[in-house]
Structures are given as structure tokens and as C-alpha cells.
Amino acid sequence: MAANAGRLKQVLNQTIDLDRTFHALADKSRRTMVERLTLGPASVSELAAPLSMSLAAVLQHVQVLESCGLVKTEKVGRTRTCRIERAALTAAEEWMTERRRSWEVRLDRLGDTLREESTMKERP
Amino acid sequence: MAANAGRLKQVLNQTIDLDRTFHALADKSRRTMVERLTLGPASVSELAAPLSMSLAAVLQHVQVLESCGLVKTEKVGRTRTCRIERAALTAAEEWMTERRRSWEVRLDRLGDTLREESTMKERP
């Protein structure tokens, strides 16, 4: 019972995380930040450099990325350094990969069925 | 110039598509529909079956999936059949995979640097 409750909690958490992760990625500026951060940690000013928006706006985007677990930040002195957290990105990628796999399995089965039907027709 | 304009339009379209695709996927019910549709086409009623919501609400979700190009629908008689469109899902998966690759390249380089530094220290 406790194991089931634990599993349910895990499933619910995963759902919430994917909702928030995909929501965070549904914005070009935030995707640009994630693209930059996969190359290595960066300060908020560095993230802001290629974007035409205020530092305050950039910080708001960073907070969205942080709240869904895609990014972790650490403030040392006056500099806030951002790092990508791979787990959230991996969870979203895994969801995508699973969909592609079930799609491919379906196409394989469809191919098998068509081949079988064509063999049946060719029989005298 | 025309080629550049074409490329710019393509980049802008891609951006808009990824924004809309990730937004569409940021909802558990819509992801459940996409999961079902990767197994094969389904009517709106079939999509509604595992979800505790009205047909009207399901139709609204289908429209979101259709507007971003993840799903195509066709109405024959009184039945609307939904099919997954692989291109939009592939574009989103490719964005994810690209991020993972640049992350892995970065980790490889970091590993090389650490190994080089450790070799330098070992030298007498």
C-alpha cells in the first residue's frame, strides 16, 4: 500500500514536472538560454547578451527555468551563475523517444501486415 | 536576398512551431492523447475514453494539437478521426537531442582537460 502510494506520488510528480518542463521550453528566449547553458555554466548577464530584453526580464525567464528544475542557480557575491540540470531535460527527451518508438513499432507491424496480405494474394 | 528571406521565414516558422508544440505538450491530457495516437489513428470518442472530461473539452484539446501540427483530423460522416503528424514531434525531439549532444560534447572536453591536468601534475 505504501509502495503504491509512493509510486502514485512519483507518477504525479513526473506529470507535474513534464507539464512545467514543456511549458518552460515553449518560449524561444528560454530555449536560447537552455541552448547556451548546455555549452557550460553562465552568469545572468551572459545569458542576457544575445537577447534584446532587460536583465529583469531575463531573470524572470531564469526563474521559470529554475522552478521546473531545468536550471539551478547559485549567487556568489553579485554574480548569479546558472547551470543546466540534466534530469529534467532527460525526462522530456525520454517522453519524446518513447512516442517515436511506439510510432515505429506500429509502422513495423503495419508493414508486416501489408507484406502478409500481399503474400496471401500472390498464392494461387 | 530572396534565399535569405526564405531562410529567415523558415527559421521564424520553426520557432513558432516549437513554441506551439512545446505548449501543446505542456498538458497531461494532451500528452495522453498523443501517446494514444502514436499507437494508431483514433476517433475523438476513443481519445476521450480514458479521460474524465466532456467531449467538448476533448475537442478543444484536439484543436490545440491540430493548430501546432501535431495532429491532423478528418471528419467522415459523424466521426472525426485523429492521426499523429510525425514532423512536429520529430522537430521537438531533434531540439532535445541537439541539447543532449552539446552537453555530452562539453562533458567529454571537460574530461579531456582534467586528464591533461592530471598528467601534467604527475610529471616530475
PDB file of N, CA and C in Angstrom, chain B residues 11-114:
ATOM      1  N   VAL B  11      13.186  29.865 -40.417  1.00  0.00           N
ATOM      2  CA  VAL B  11      13.641  29.903 -39.022  1.00  0.00           C
ATOM      3  C   VAL B  11      12.510  30.403 -38.122  1.00  0.00           C
ATOM      4  N   LEU B  12      11.817  31.472 -38.580  1.00  0.00           N
ATOM      5  CA  LEU B  12      10.724  32.033 -37.785  1.00  0.00           C
ATOM      6  C   LEU B  12       9.601  31.020 -37.623  1.00  0.00           C
ATOM      7  N   ASN B  13       9.254  30.328 -38.735  1.00  0.00           N
ATOM      8  CA  ASN B  13       8.197  29.313 -38.672  1.00  0.00           C
ATOM      9  C   ASN B  13       8.559  28.218 -37.691  1.00  0.00           C
ATOM     10  N   GLN B  14       9.855  27.807 -37.760  1.00  0.00           N
ATOM     11  CA  GLN B  14      10.311  26.723 -36.898  1.00  0.00           C
ATOM     12  C   GLN B  14      10.179  27.136 -35.430  1.00  0.00           C
ATOM     13  N   THR B  15      10.548  28.426 -35.161  1.00  0.00           N
ATOM     14  CA  THR B  15      10.458  28.945 -33.803  1.00  0.00           C
ATOM     15  C   THR B  15       9.018  28.902 -33.340  1.00  0.00           C
ATOM     16  N   ILE B  16       8.125  29.416 -34.193  1.00  0.00           N
ATOM     17  CA  ILE B  16       6.709  29.449 -33.828  1.00  0.00           C
ATOM     18  C   ILE B  16       6.219  28.019 -33.595  1.00  0.00           C
ATOM     19  N   ASP B  17       6.602  27.098 -34.485  1.00  0.00           N
ATOM     20  CA  ASP B  17       6.159  25.723 -34.341  1.00  0.00           C
ATOM     21  C   ASP B  17       6.637  25.103 -33.025  1.00  0.00           C
ATOM     22  N   LEU B  18       7.928  25.303 -32.690  1.00  0.00           N
ATOM     23  CA  LEU B  18       8.438  24.723 -31.444  1.00  0.00           C
ATOM     24  C   LEU B  18       7.738  25.343 -30.239  1.00  0.00           C
ATOM     25  N   ASP B  19       7.501  26.670 -30.273  1.00  0.00           N
ATOM     26  CA  ASP B  19       6.742  27.312 -29.188  1.00  0.00           C
ATOM     27  C   ASP B  19       5.400  26.610 -29.019  1.00  0.00           C
ATOM     28  N   ARG B  20       4.684  26.429 -30.130  1.00  0.00           N
ATOM     29  CA  ARG B  20       3.337  25.865 -30.066  1.00  0.00           C
ATOM     30  C   ARG B  20       3.374  24.371 -29.736  1.00  0.00           C
ATOM     31  N   THR B  21       4.378  23.667 -30.275  1.00  0.00           N
ATOM     32  CA  THR B  21       4.471  22.229 -29.999  1.00  0.00           C
ATOM     33  C   THR B  21       4.713  21.997 -28.516  1.00  0.00           C
ATOM     34  N   PHE B  22       5.710  22.716 -27.947  1.00  0.00           N
ATOM     35  CA  PHE B  22       6.005  22.517 -26.519  1.00  0.00           C
ATOM     36  C   PHE B  22       4.819  22.971 -25.655  1.00  0.00           C
ATOM     37  N   HIS B  23       4.150  24.051 -26.077  1.00  0.00           N
ATOM     38  CA  HIS B  23       2.964  24.485 -25.325  1.00  0.00           C
ATOM     39  C   HIS B  23       1.895  23.381 -25.346  1.00  0.00           C
ATOM     40  N   ALA B  24       1.688  22.784 -26.520  1.00  0.00           N
ATOM     41  CA  ALA B  24       0.674  21.717 -26.635  1.00  0.00           C
ATOM     42  C   ALA B  24       1.024  20.526 -25.746  1.00  0.00           C
ATOM     43  N   LEU B  25       2.324  20.248 -25.611  1.00  0.00           N
ATOM     44  CA  LEU B  25       2.754  19.081 -24.831  1.00  0.00           C
ATOM     45  C   LEU B  25       2.795  19.360 -23.320  1.00  0.00           C
ATOM     46  N   ALA B  26       2.614  20.632 -22.939  1.00  0.00           N
ATOM     47  CA  ALA B  26       2.691  21.017 -21.521  1.00  0.00           C
ATOM     48  C   ALA B  26       1.381  20.727 -20.794  1.00  0.00           C
ATOM     49  N   ASP B  27       0.665  19.698 -21.204  1.00  0.00           N
ATOM     50  CA  ASP B  27      -0.613  19.358 -20.588  1.00  0.00           C
ATOM     51  C   ASP B  27      -0.769  17.841 -20.609  1.00  0.00           C
ATOM     52  N   LYS B  28      -0.983  17.272 -19.422  1.00  0.00           N
ATOM     53  CA  LYS B  28      -1.038  15.807 -19.274  1.00  0.00           C
ATOM     54  C   LYS B  28      -2.099  15.167 -20.182  1.00  0.00           C
ATOM     55  N   SER B  29      -3.302  15.805 -20.263  1.00  0.00           N
ATOM     56  CA  SER B  29      -4.370  15.222 -21.096  1.00  0.00           C
ATOM     57  C   SER B  29      -3.951  15.191 -22.559  1.00  0.00           C
ATOM     58  N   ARG B  30      -3.325  16.272 -23.032  1.00  0.00           N
ATOM     59  CA  ARG B  30      -2.903  16.291 -24.447  1.00  0.00           C
ATOM     60  C   ARG B  30      -1.789  15.279 -24.687  1.00  0.00           C
ATOM     61  N   ARG B  31      -0.891  15.110 -23.684  1.00  0.00           N
ATOM     62  CA  ARG B  31       0.167  14.092 -23.853  1.00  0.00           C
ATOM     63  C   ARG B  31      -0.447  12.695 -23.905  1.00  0.00           C
ATOM     64  N   THR B  32      -1.503  12.463 -23.071  1.00  0.00           N
ATOM     65  CA  THR B  32      -2.187  11.162 -23.099  1.00  0.00           C
ATOM     66  C   THR B  32      -2.765  10.915 -24.501  1.00  0.00           C
ATOM     67  N   MET B  33      -3.322  11.966 -25.125  1.00  0.00           N
ATOM     68  CA  MET B  33      -3.886  11.829 -26.479  1.00  0.00           C
ATOM     69  C   MET B  33      -2.781  11.498 -27.485  1.00  0.00           C
ATOM     70  N   VAL B  34      -1.644  12.194 -27.366  1.00  0.00           N
ATOM     71  CA  VAL B  34      -0.520  11.944 -28.285  1.00  0.00           C
ATOM     72  C   VAL B  34      -0.011  10.510 -28.087  1.00  0.00           C
ATOM     73  N   GLU B  35       0.071  10.073 -26.801  1.00  0.00           N
ATOM     74  CA  GLU B  35       0.512   8.701 -26.510  1.00  0.00           C
ATOM     75  C   GLU B  35      -0.412   7.699 -27.209  1.00  0.00           C
ATOM     76  N   ARG B  36      -1.741   7.925 -27.116  1.00  0.00           N
ATOM     77  CA  ARG B  36      -2.711   7.032 -27.750  1.00  0.00           C
ATOM     78  C   ARG B  36      -2.538   7.056 -29.276  1.00  0.00           C
ATOM     79  N   LEU B  37      -2.329   8.264 -29.834  1.00  0.00           N
ATOM     80  CA  LEU B  37      -2.302   8.387 -31.302  1.00  0.00           C
ATOM     81  C   LEU B  37      -1.022   7.826 -31.932  1.00  0.00           C
ATOM     82  N   THR B  38       0.059   7.716 -31.144  1.00  0.00           N
ATOM     83  CA  THR B  38       1.265   7.093 -31.710  1.00  0.00           C
ATOM     84  C   THR B  38       1.032   5.585 -31.907  1.00  0.00           C
ATOM     85  N   LEU B  39      -0.022   5.035 -31.264  1.00  0.00           N
ATOM     86  CA  LEU B  39      -0.361   3.616 -31.448  1.00  0.00           C
ATOM     87  C   LEU B  39      -1.250   3.408 -32.670  1.00  0.00           C
ATOM     88  N   GLY B  40      -1.786   4.516 -33.236  1.00  0.00           N
ATOM     89  CA  GLY B  40      -2.656   4.419 -34.409  1.00  0.00           C
ATOM     90  C   GLY B  40      -3.757   5.465 -34.362  1.00  0.00           C
ATOM     91  N   PRO B  41      -4.419   5.726 -35.503  1.00  0.00           N
ATOM     92  CA  PRO B  41      -5.490   6.726 -35.542  1.00  0.00           C
ATOM     93  C   PRO B  41      -6.616   6.386 -34.568  1.00  0.00           C
ATOM     94  N   ALA B  42      -7.336   7.402 -34.112  1.00  0.00           N
ATOM     95  CA  ALA B  42      -8.439   7.183 -33.164  1.00  0.00           C
ATOM     96  C   ALA B  42      -9.494   8.260 -33.356  1.00  0.00           C
ATOM     97  N   SER B  43     -10.744   7.899 -33.051  1.00  0.00           N
ATOM     98  CA  SER B  43     -11.813   8.903 -33.100  1.00  0.00           C
ATOM     99  C   SER B  43     -11.724   9.763 -31.837  1.00  0.00           C
ATOM    100  N   VAL B  44     -12.420  10.901 -31.855  1.00  0.00           N
ATOM    101  CA  VAL B  44     -12.423  11.791 -30.680  1.00  0.00           C
ATOM    102  C   VAL B  44     -13.008  11.046 -29.470  1.00  0.00           C
ATOM    103  N   SER B  45     -14.043  10.219 -29.698  1.00  0.00           N
ATOM    104  CA  SER B  45     -14.635   9.452 -28.587  1.00  0.00           C
ATOM    105  C   SER B  45     -13.615   8.477 -27.999  1.00  0.00           C
ATOM    106  N   GLU B  46     -12.821   7.858 -28.870  1.00  0.00           N
ATOM    107  CA  GLU B  46     -11.792   6.931 -28.372  1.00  0.00           C
ATOM    108  C   GLU B  46     -10.744   7.682 -27.550  1.00  0.00           C
ATOM    109  N   LEU B  47     -10.404   8.887 -28.011  1.00  0.00           N
ATOM    110  CA  LEU B  47      -9.428   9.699 -27.248  1.00  0.00           C
ATOM    111  C   LEU B  47     -10.008  10.091 -25.901  1.00  0.00           C
ATOM    112  N   ALA B  48     -11.317  10.319 -25.873  1.00  0.00           N
ATOM    113  CA  ALA B  48     -11.975  10.788 -24.646  1.00  0.00           C
ATOM    114  C   ALA B  48     -12.087   9.676 -23.600  1.00  0.00           C
ATOM    115  N   ALA B  49     -12.163   8.411 -24.078  1.00  0.00           N
ATOM    116  CA  ALA B  49     -12.451   7.270 -23.196  1.00  0.00           C
ATOM    117  C   ALA B  49     -11.638   7.246 -21.887  1.00  0.00           C
ATOM    118  N   PRO B  50     -10.290   7.356 -21.936  1.00  0.00           N
ATOM    119  CA  PRO B  50      -9.555   7.247 -20.660  1.00  0.00           C
ATOM    120  C   PRO B  50      -9.529   8.559 -19.857  1.00  0.00           C
ATOM    121  N   LEU B  51     -10.092   9.634 -20.425  1.00  0.00           N
ATOM    122  CA  LEU B  51     -10.012  10.941 -19.759  1.00  0.00           C
ATOM    123  C   LEU B  51     -11.351  11.292 -19.121  1.00  0.00           C
ATOM    124  N   SER B  52     -11.305  11.823 -17.905  1.00  0.00           N
ATOM    125  CA  SER B  52     -12.568  12.195 -17.247  1.00  0.00           C
ATOM    126  C   SER B  52     -12.902  13.643 -17.597  1.00  0.00           C
ATOM    127  N   MET B  53     -13.341  13.850 -18.853  1.00  0.00           N
ATOM    128  CA  MET B  53     -13.757  15.197 -19.258  1.00  0.00           C
ATOM    129  C   MET B  53     -14.795  15.083 -20.370  1.00  0.00           C
ATOM    130  N   SER B  54     -15.490  16.177 -20.626  1.00  0.00           N
ATOM    131  CA  SER B  54     -16.544  16.167 -21.639  1.00  0.00           C
ATOM    132  C   SER B  54     -15.944  16.061 -23.043  1.00  0.00           C
ATOM    133  N   LEU B  55     -16.757  15.613 -24.008  1.00  0.00           N
ATOM    134  CA  LEU B  55     -16.311  15.543 -25.400  1.00  0.00           C
ATOM    135  C   LEU B  55     -15.904  16.933 -25.907  1.00  0.00           C
ATOM    136  N   ALA B  56     -16.640  17.960 -25.446  1.00  0.00           N
ATOM    137  CA  ALA B  56     -16.328  19.333 -25.872  1.00  0.00           C
ATOM    138  C   ALA B  56     -14.922  19.733 -25.418  1.00  0.00           C
ATOM    139  N   ALA B  57     -14.579  19.354 -24.180  1.00  0.00           N
ATOM    140  CA  ALA B  57     -13.248  19.670 -23.651  1.00  0.00           C
ATOM    141  C   ALA B  57     -12.178  18.907 -24.430  1.00  0.00           C
ATOM    142  N   VAL B  58     -12.478  17.636 -24.752  1.00  0.00           N
ATOM    143  CA  VAL B  58     -11.519  16.833 -25.527  1.00  0.00           C
ATOM    144  C   VAL B  58     -11.301  17.488 -26.892  1.00  0.00           C
ATOM    145  N   LEU B  59     -12.400  17.936 -27.518  1.00  0.00           N
ATOM    146  CA  LEU B  59     -12.298  18.585 -28.831  1.00  0.00           C
ATOM    147  C   LEU B  59     -11.414  19.826 -28.779  1.00  0.00           C
ATOM    148  N   GLN B  60     -11.519  20.578 -27.688  1.00  0.00           N
ATOM    149  CA  GLN B  60     -10.674  21.778 -27.532  1.00  0.00           C
ATOM    150  C   GLN B  60      -9.198  21.386 -27.488  1.00  0.00           C
ATOM    151  N   HIS B  61      -8.893  20.303 -26.750  1.00  0.00           N
ATOM    152  CA  HIS B  61      -7.507  19.834 -26.688  1.00  0.00           C
ATOM    153  C   HIS B  61      -7.039  19.364 -28.074  1.00  0.00           C
ATOM    154  N   VAL B  62      -7.944  18.678 -28.787  1.00  0.00           N
ATOM    155  CA  VAL B  62      -7.596  18.207 -30.143  1.00  0.00           C
ATOM    156  C   VAL B  62      -7.265  19.407 -31.030  1.00  0.00           C
ATOM    157  N   GLN B  63      -8.033  20.487 -30.871  1.00  0.00           N
ATOM    158  CA  GLN B  63      -7.781  21.687 -31.678  1.00  0.00           C
ATOM    159  C   GLN B  63      -6.406  22.289 -31.393  1.00  0.00           C
ATOM    160  N   VAL B  64      -5.998  22.261 -30.111  1.00  0.00           N
ATOM    161  CA  VAL B  64      -4.656  22.772 -29.759  1.00  0.00           C
ATOM    162  C   VAL B  64      -3.595  21.911 -30.447  1.00  0.00           C
ATOM    163  N   LEU B  65      -3.787  20.586 -30.393  1.00  0.00           N
ATOM    164  CA  LEU B  65      -2.829  19.664 -31.017  1.00  0.00           C
ATOM    165  C   LEU B  65      -2.816  19.851 -32.535  1.00  0.00           C
ATOM    166  N   GLU B  66      -3.979  20.169 -33.102  1.00  0.00           N
ATOM    167  CA  GLU B  66      -4.090  20.349 -34.554  1.00  0.00           C
ATOM    168  C   GLU B  66      -3.434  21.669 -34.978  1.00  0.00           C
ATOM    169  N   SER B  67      -3.620  22.723 -34.168  1.00  0.00           N
ATOM    170  CA  SER B  67      -3.119  24.047 -34.555  1.00  0.00           C
ATOM    171  C   SER B  67      -1.596  24.099 -34.577  1.00  0.00           C
ATOM    172  N   CYS B  68      -0.926  23.224 -33.812  1.00  0.00           N
ATOM    173  CA  CYS B  68       0.538  23.229 -33.821  1.00  0.00           C
ATOM    174  C   CYS B  68       1.081  22.159 -34.776  1.00  0.00           C
ATOM    175  N   GLY B  69       0.179  21.447 -35.439  1.00  0.00           N
ATOM    176  CA  GLY B  69       0.612  20.476 -36.450  1.00  0.00           C
ATOM    177  C   GLY B  69       0.970  19.111 -35.893  1.00  0.00           C
ATOM    178  N   LEU B  70       0.691  18.873 -34.597  1.00  0.00           N
ATOM    179  CA  LEU B  70       0.999  17.558 -34.029  1.00  0.00           C
ATOM    180  C   LEU B  70      -0.018  16.499 -34.474  1.00  0.00           C
ATOM    181  N   VAL B  71      -1.221  16.967 -34.787  1.00  0.00           N
ATOM    182  CA  VAL B  71      -2.309  16.048 -35.115  1.00  0.00           C
ATOM    183  C   VAL B  71      -3.061  16.564 -36.341  1.00  0.00           C
ATOM    184  N   LYS B  72      -3.517  15.644 -37.193  1.00  0.00           N
ATOM    185  CA  LYS B  72      -4.425  16.007 -38.287  1.00  0.00           C
ATOM    186  C   LYS B  72      -5.739  15.281 -38.043  1.00  0.00           C
ATOM    187  N   THR B  73      -6.854  15.954 -38.371  1.00  0.00           N
ATOM    188  CA  THR B  73      -8.139  15.282 -38.192  1.00  0.00           C
ATOM    189  C   THR B  73      -8.912  15.289 -39.505  1.00  0.00           C
ATOM    190  N   GLU B  74      -9.796  14.309 -39.640  1.00  0.00           N
ATOM    191  CA  GLU B  74     -10.631  14.209 -40.837  1.00  0.00           C
ATOM    192  C   GLU B  74     -12.009  13.748 -40.384  1.00  0.00           C
ATOM    193  N   LYS B  75     -13.043  14.453 -40.861  1.00  0.00           N
ATOM    194  CA  LYS B  75     -14.398  14.080 -40.453  1.00  0.00           C
ATOM    195  C   LYS B  75     -15.077  13.322 -41.588  1.00  0.00           C
ATOM    196  N   VAL B  76     -15.468  12.108 -41.300  1.00  0.00           N
ATOM    197  CA  VAL B  76     -16.222  11.321 -42.286  1.00  0.00           C
ATOM    198  C   VAL B  76     -17.539  10.961 -41.618  1.00  0.00           C
ATOM    199  N   GLY B  77     -18.633  11.479 -42.185  1.00  0.00           N
ATOM    200  CA  GLY B  77     -19.949  11.287 -41.559  1.00  0.00           C
ATOM    201  C   GLY B  77     -19.957  12.011 -40.222  1.00  0.00           C
ATOM    202  N   ARG B  78     -20.261  11.269 -39.157  1.00  0.00           N
ATOM    203  CA  ARG B  78     -20.302  11.920 -37.831  1.00  0.00           C
ATOM    204  C   ARG B  78     -19.032  11.660 -37.029  1.00  0.00           C
ATOM    205  N   THR B  79     -18.089  10.940 -37.625  1.00  0.00           N
ATOM    206  CA  THR B  79     -16.880  10.582 -36.867  1.00  0.00           C
ATOM    207  C   THR B  79     -15.672  11.408 -37.308  1.00  0.00           C
ATOM    208  N   ARG B  80     -15.025  12.048 -36.326  1.00  0.00           N
ATOM    209  CA  ARG B  80     -13.774  12.771 -36.603  1.00  0.00           C
ATOM    210  C   ARG B  80     -12.608  11.874 -36.195  1.00  0.00           C
ATOM    211  N   THR B  81     -11.793  11.488 -37.186  1.00  0.00           N
ATOM    212  CA  THR B  81     -10.646  10.621 -36.891  1.00  0.00           C
ATOM    213  C   THR B  81      -9.376  11.470 -36.780  1.00  0.00           C
ATOM    214  N   CYS B  82      -8.585  11.192 -35.744  1.00  0.00           N
ATOM    215  CA  CYS B  82      -7.353  11.943 -35.482  1.00  0.00           C
ATOM    216  C   CYS B  82      -6.144  11.058 -35.768  1.00  0.00           C
ATOM    217  N   ARG B  83      -5.141  11.656 -36.380  1.00  0.00           N
ATOM    218  CA  ARG B  83      -3.882  10.954 -36.666  1.00  0.00           C
ATOM    219  C   ARG B  83      -2.728  11.818 -36.194  1.00  0.00           C
ATOM    220  N   ILE B  84      -1.660  11.161 -35.752  1.00  0.00           N
ATOM    221  CA  ILE B  84      -0.467  11.916 -35.349  1.00  0.00           C
ATOM    222  C   ILE B  84       0.276  12.341 -36.617  1.00  0.00           C
ATOM    223  N   GLU B  85       0.866  13.547 -36.573  1.00  0.00           N
ATOM    224  CA  GLU B  85       1.718  14.006 -37.680  1.00  0.00           C
ATOM    225  C   GLU B  85       3.143  13.981 -37.157  1.00  0.00           C
ATOM    226  N   ARG B  86       3.964  13.134 -37.732  1.00  0.00           N
ATOM    227  CA  ARG B  86       5.265  12.888 -37.124  1.00  0.00           C
ATOM    228  C   ARG B  86       6.216  14.093 -37.156  1.00  0.00           C
ATOM    229  N   ALA B  87       6.079  14.961 -38.184  1.00  0.00           N
ATOM    230  CA  ALA B  87       7.062  16.043 -38.383  1.00  0.00           C
ATOM    231  C   ALA B  87       7.224  16.935 -37.144  1.00  0.00           C
ATOM    232  N   ALA B  88       6.093  17.343 -36.553  1.00  0.00           N
ATOM    233  CA  ALA B  88       6.165  18.272 -35.412  1.00  0.00           C
ATOM    234  C   ALA B  88       6.828  17.590 -34.209  1.00  0.00           C
ATOM    235  N   LEU B  89       6.475  16.322 -33.989  1.00  0.00           N
ATOM    236  CA  LEU B  89       7.058  15.569 -32.874  1.00  0.00           C
ATOM    237  C   LEU B  89       8.565  15.381 -33.103  1.00  0.00           C
ATOM    238  N   THR B  90       8.932  15.108 -34.361  1.00  0.00           N
ATOM    239  CA  THR B  90      10.347  14.923 -34.701  1.00  0.00           C
ATOM    240  C   THR B  90      11.134  16.213 -34.466  1.00  0.00           C
ATOM    241  N   ALA B  91      10.563  17.363 -34.864  1.00  0.00           N
ATOM    242  CA  ALA B  91      11.249  18.651 -34.685  1.00  0.00           C
ATOM    243  C   ALA B  91      11.545  18.886 -33.204  1.00  0.00           C
ATOM    244  N   ALA B  92      10.559  18.602 -32.347  1.00  0.00           N
ATOM    245  CA  ALA B  92      10.740  18.798 -30.905  1.00  0.00           C
ATOM    246  C   ALA B  92      11.782  17.818 -30.361  1.00  0.00           C
ATOM    247  N   GLU B  93      11.718  16.570 -30.828  1.00  0.00           N
ATOM    248  CA  GLU B  93      12.694  15.567 -30.359  1.00  0.00           C
ATOM    249  C   GLU B  93      14.111  15.970 -30.793  1.00  0.00           C
ATOM    250  N   GLU B  94      14.220  16.478 -32.044  1.00  0.00           N
ATOM    251  CA  GLU B  94      15.548  16.871 -32.545  1.00  0.00           C
ATOM    252  C   GLU B  94      16.147  18.006 -31.718  1.00  0.00           C
ATOM    253  N   TRP B  95      15.301  18.947 -31.299  1.00  0.00           N
ATOM    254  CA  TRP B  95      15.800  20.053 -30.472  1.00  0.00           C
ATOM    255  C   TRP B  95      16.391  19.491 -29.177  1.00  0.00           C
ATOM    256  N   MET B  96      15.651  18.537 -28.563  1.00  0.00           N
ATOM    257  CA  MET B  96      16.111  17.892 -27.322  1.00  0.00           C
ATOM    258  C   MET B  96      17.440  17.163 -27.538  1.00  0.00           C
ATOM    259  N   THR B  97      17.483  16.390 -28.620  1.00  0.00           N
ATOM    260  CA  THR B  97      18.671  15.571 -28.893  1.00  0.00           C
ATOM    261  C   THR B  97      19.895  16.462 -29.115  1.00  0.00           C
ATOM    262  N   GLU B  98      19.696  17.585 -29.831  1.00  0.00           N
ATOM    263  CA  GLU B  98      20.787  18.537 -30.050  1.00  0.00           C
ATOM    264  C   GLU B  98      21.350  19.055 -28.722  1.00  0.00           C
ATOM    265  N   ARG B  99      20.437  19.357 -27.784  1.00  0.00           N
ATOM    266  CA  ARG B  99      20.880  19.871 -26.475  1.00  0.00           C
ATOM    267  C   ARG B  99      21.704  18.808 -25.751  1.00  0.00           C
ATOM    268  N   ARG B 100      21.197  17.544 -25.792  1.00  0.00           N
ATOM    269  CA  ARG B 100      21.927  16.473 -25.107  1.00  0.00           C
ATOM    270  C   ARG B 100      23.319  16.314 -25.717  1.00  0.00           C
ATOM    271  N   ARG B 101      23.377  16.395 -27.076  1.00  0.00           N
ATOM    272  CA  ARG B 101      24.674  16.223 -27.738  1.00  0.00           C
ATOM    273  C   ARG B 101      25.662  17.305 -27.321  1.00  0.00           C
ATOM    274  N   SER B 102      25.225  18.578 -27.319  1.00  0.00           N
ATOM    275  CA  SER B 102      26.186  19.628 -26.964  1.00  0.00           C
ATOM    276  C   SER B 102      26.609  19.489 -25.497  1.00  0.00           C
ATOM    277  N   TRP B 103      25.682  19.020 -24.662  1.00  0.00           N
ATOM    278  CA  TRP B 103      26.010  18.757 -23.254  1.00  0.00           C
ATOM    279  C   TRP B 103      27.069  17.650 -23.164  1.00  0.00           C
ATOM    280  N   GLU B 104      26.902  16.586 -23.931  1.00  0.00           N
ATOM    281  CA  GLU B 104      27.839  15.459 -23.889  1.00  0.00           C
ATOM    282  C   GLU B 104      29.212  15.862 -24.428  1.00  0.00           C
ATOM    283  N   VAL B 105      29.229  16.667 -25.521  1.00  0.00           N
ATOM    284  CA  VAL B 105      30.492  17.153 -26.083  1.00  0.00           C
ATOM    285  C   VAL B 105      31.241  17.958 -25.012  1.00  0.00           C
ATOM    286  N   ARG B 106      30.471  18.787 -24.294  1.00  0.00           N
ATOM    287  CA  ARG B 106      31.075  19.612 -23.243  1.00  0.00           C
ATOM    288  C   ARG B 106      31.676  18.739 -22.142  1.00  0.00           C
ATOM    289  N   LEU B 107      30.941  17.689 -21.720  1.00  0.00           N
ATOM    290  CA  LEU B 107      31.446  16.798 -20.673  1.00  0.00           C
ATOM    291  C   LEU B 107      32.709  16.067 -21.145  1.00  0.00           C
ATOM    292  N   ASP B 108      32.715  15.652 -22.432  1.00  0.00           N
ATOM    293  CA  ASP B 108      33.894  14.978 -22.997  1.00  0.00           C
ATOM    294  C   ASP B 108      35.119  15.893 -22.919  1.00  0.00           C
ATOM    295  N   ARG B 109      34.924  17.171 -23.338  1.00  0.00           N
ATOM    296  CA  ARG B 109      36.033  18.137 -23.323  1.00  0.00           C
ATOM    297  C   ARG B 109      36.544  18.357 -21.904  1.00  0.00           C
ATOM    298  N   LEU B 110      35.572  18.449 -20.958  1.00  0.00           N
ATOM    299  CA  LEU B 110      35.913  18.664 -19.550  1.00  0.00           C
ATOM    300  C   LEU B 110      36.753  17.485 -19.061  1.00  0.00           C
ATOM    301  N   GLY B 111      36.353  16.268 -19.453  1.00  0.00           N
ATOM    302  CA  GLY B 111      37.091  15.056 -19.091  1.00  0.00           C
ATOM    303  C   GLY B 111      38.510  15.101 -19.645  1.00  0.00           C
ATOM    304  N   ASP B 112      38.652  15.519 -20.927  1.00  0.00           N
ATOM    305  CA  ASP B 112      39.971  15.614 -21.562  1.00  0.00           C
ATOM    306  C   ASP B 112      40.863  16.590 -20.793  1.00  0.00           C
ATOM    307  N   THR B 113      40.284  17.754 -20.451  1.00  0.00           N
ATOM    308  CA  THR B 113      41.059  18.791 -19.741  1.00  0.00           C
ATOM    309  C   THR B 113      41.539  18.259 -18.388  1.00  0.00           C
ATOM    310  N   LEU B 114      40.638  17.580 -17.672  1.00  0.00           N
ATOM    311  CA  LEU B 114      41.003  17.057 -16.345  1.00  0.00           C
ATOM    312  C   LEU B 114      42.114  16.012 -16.464  1.00  0.00           C
TER     313      LEU B 114
END
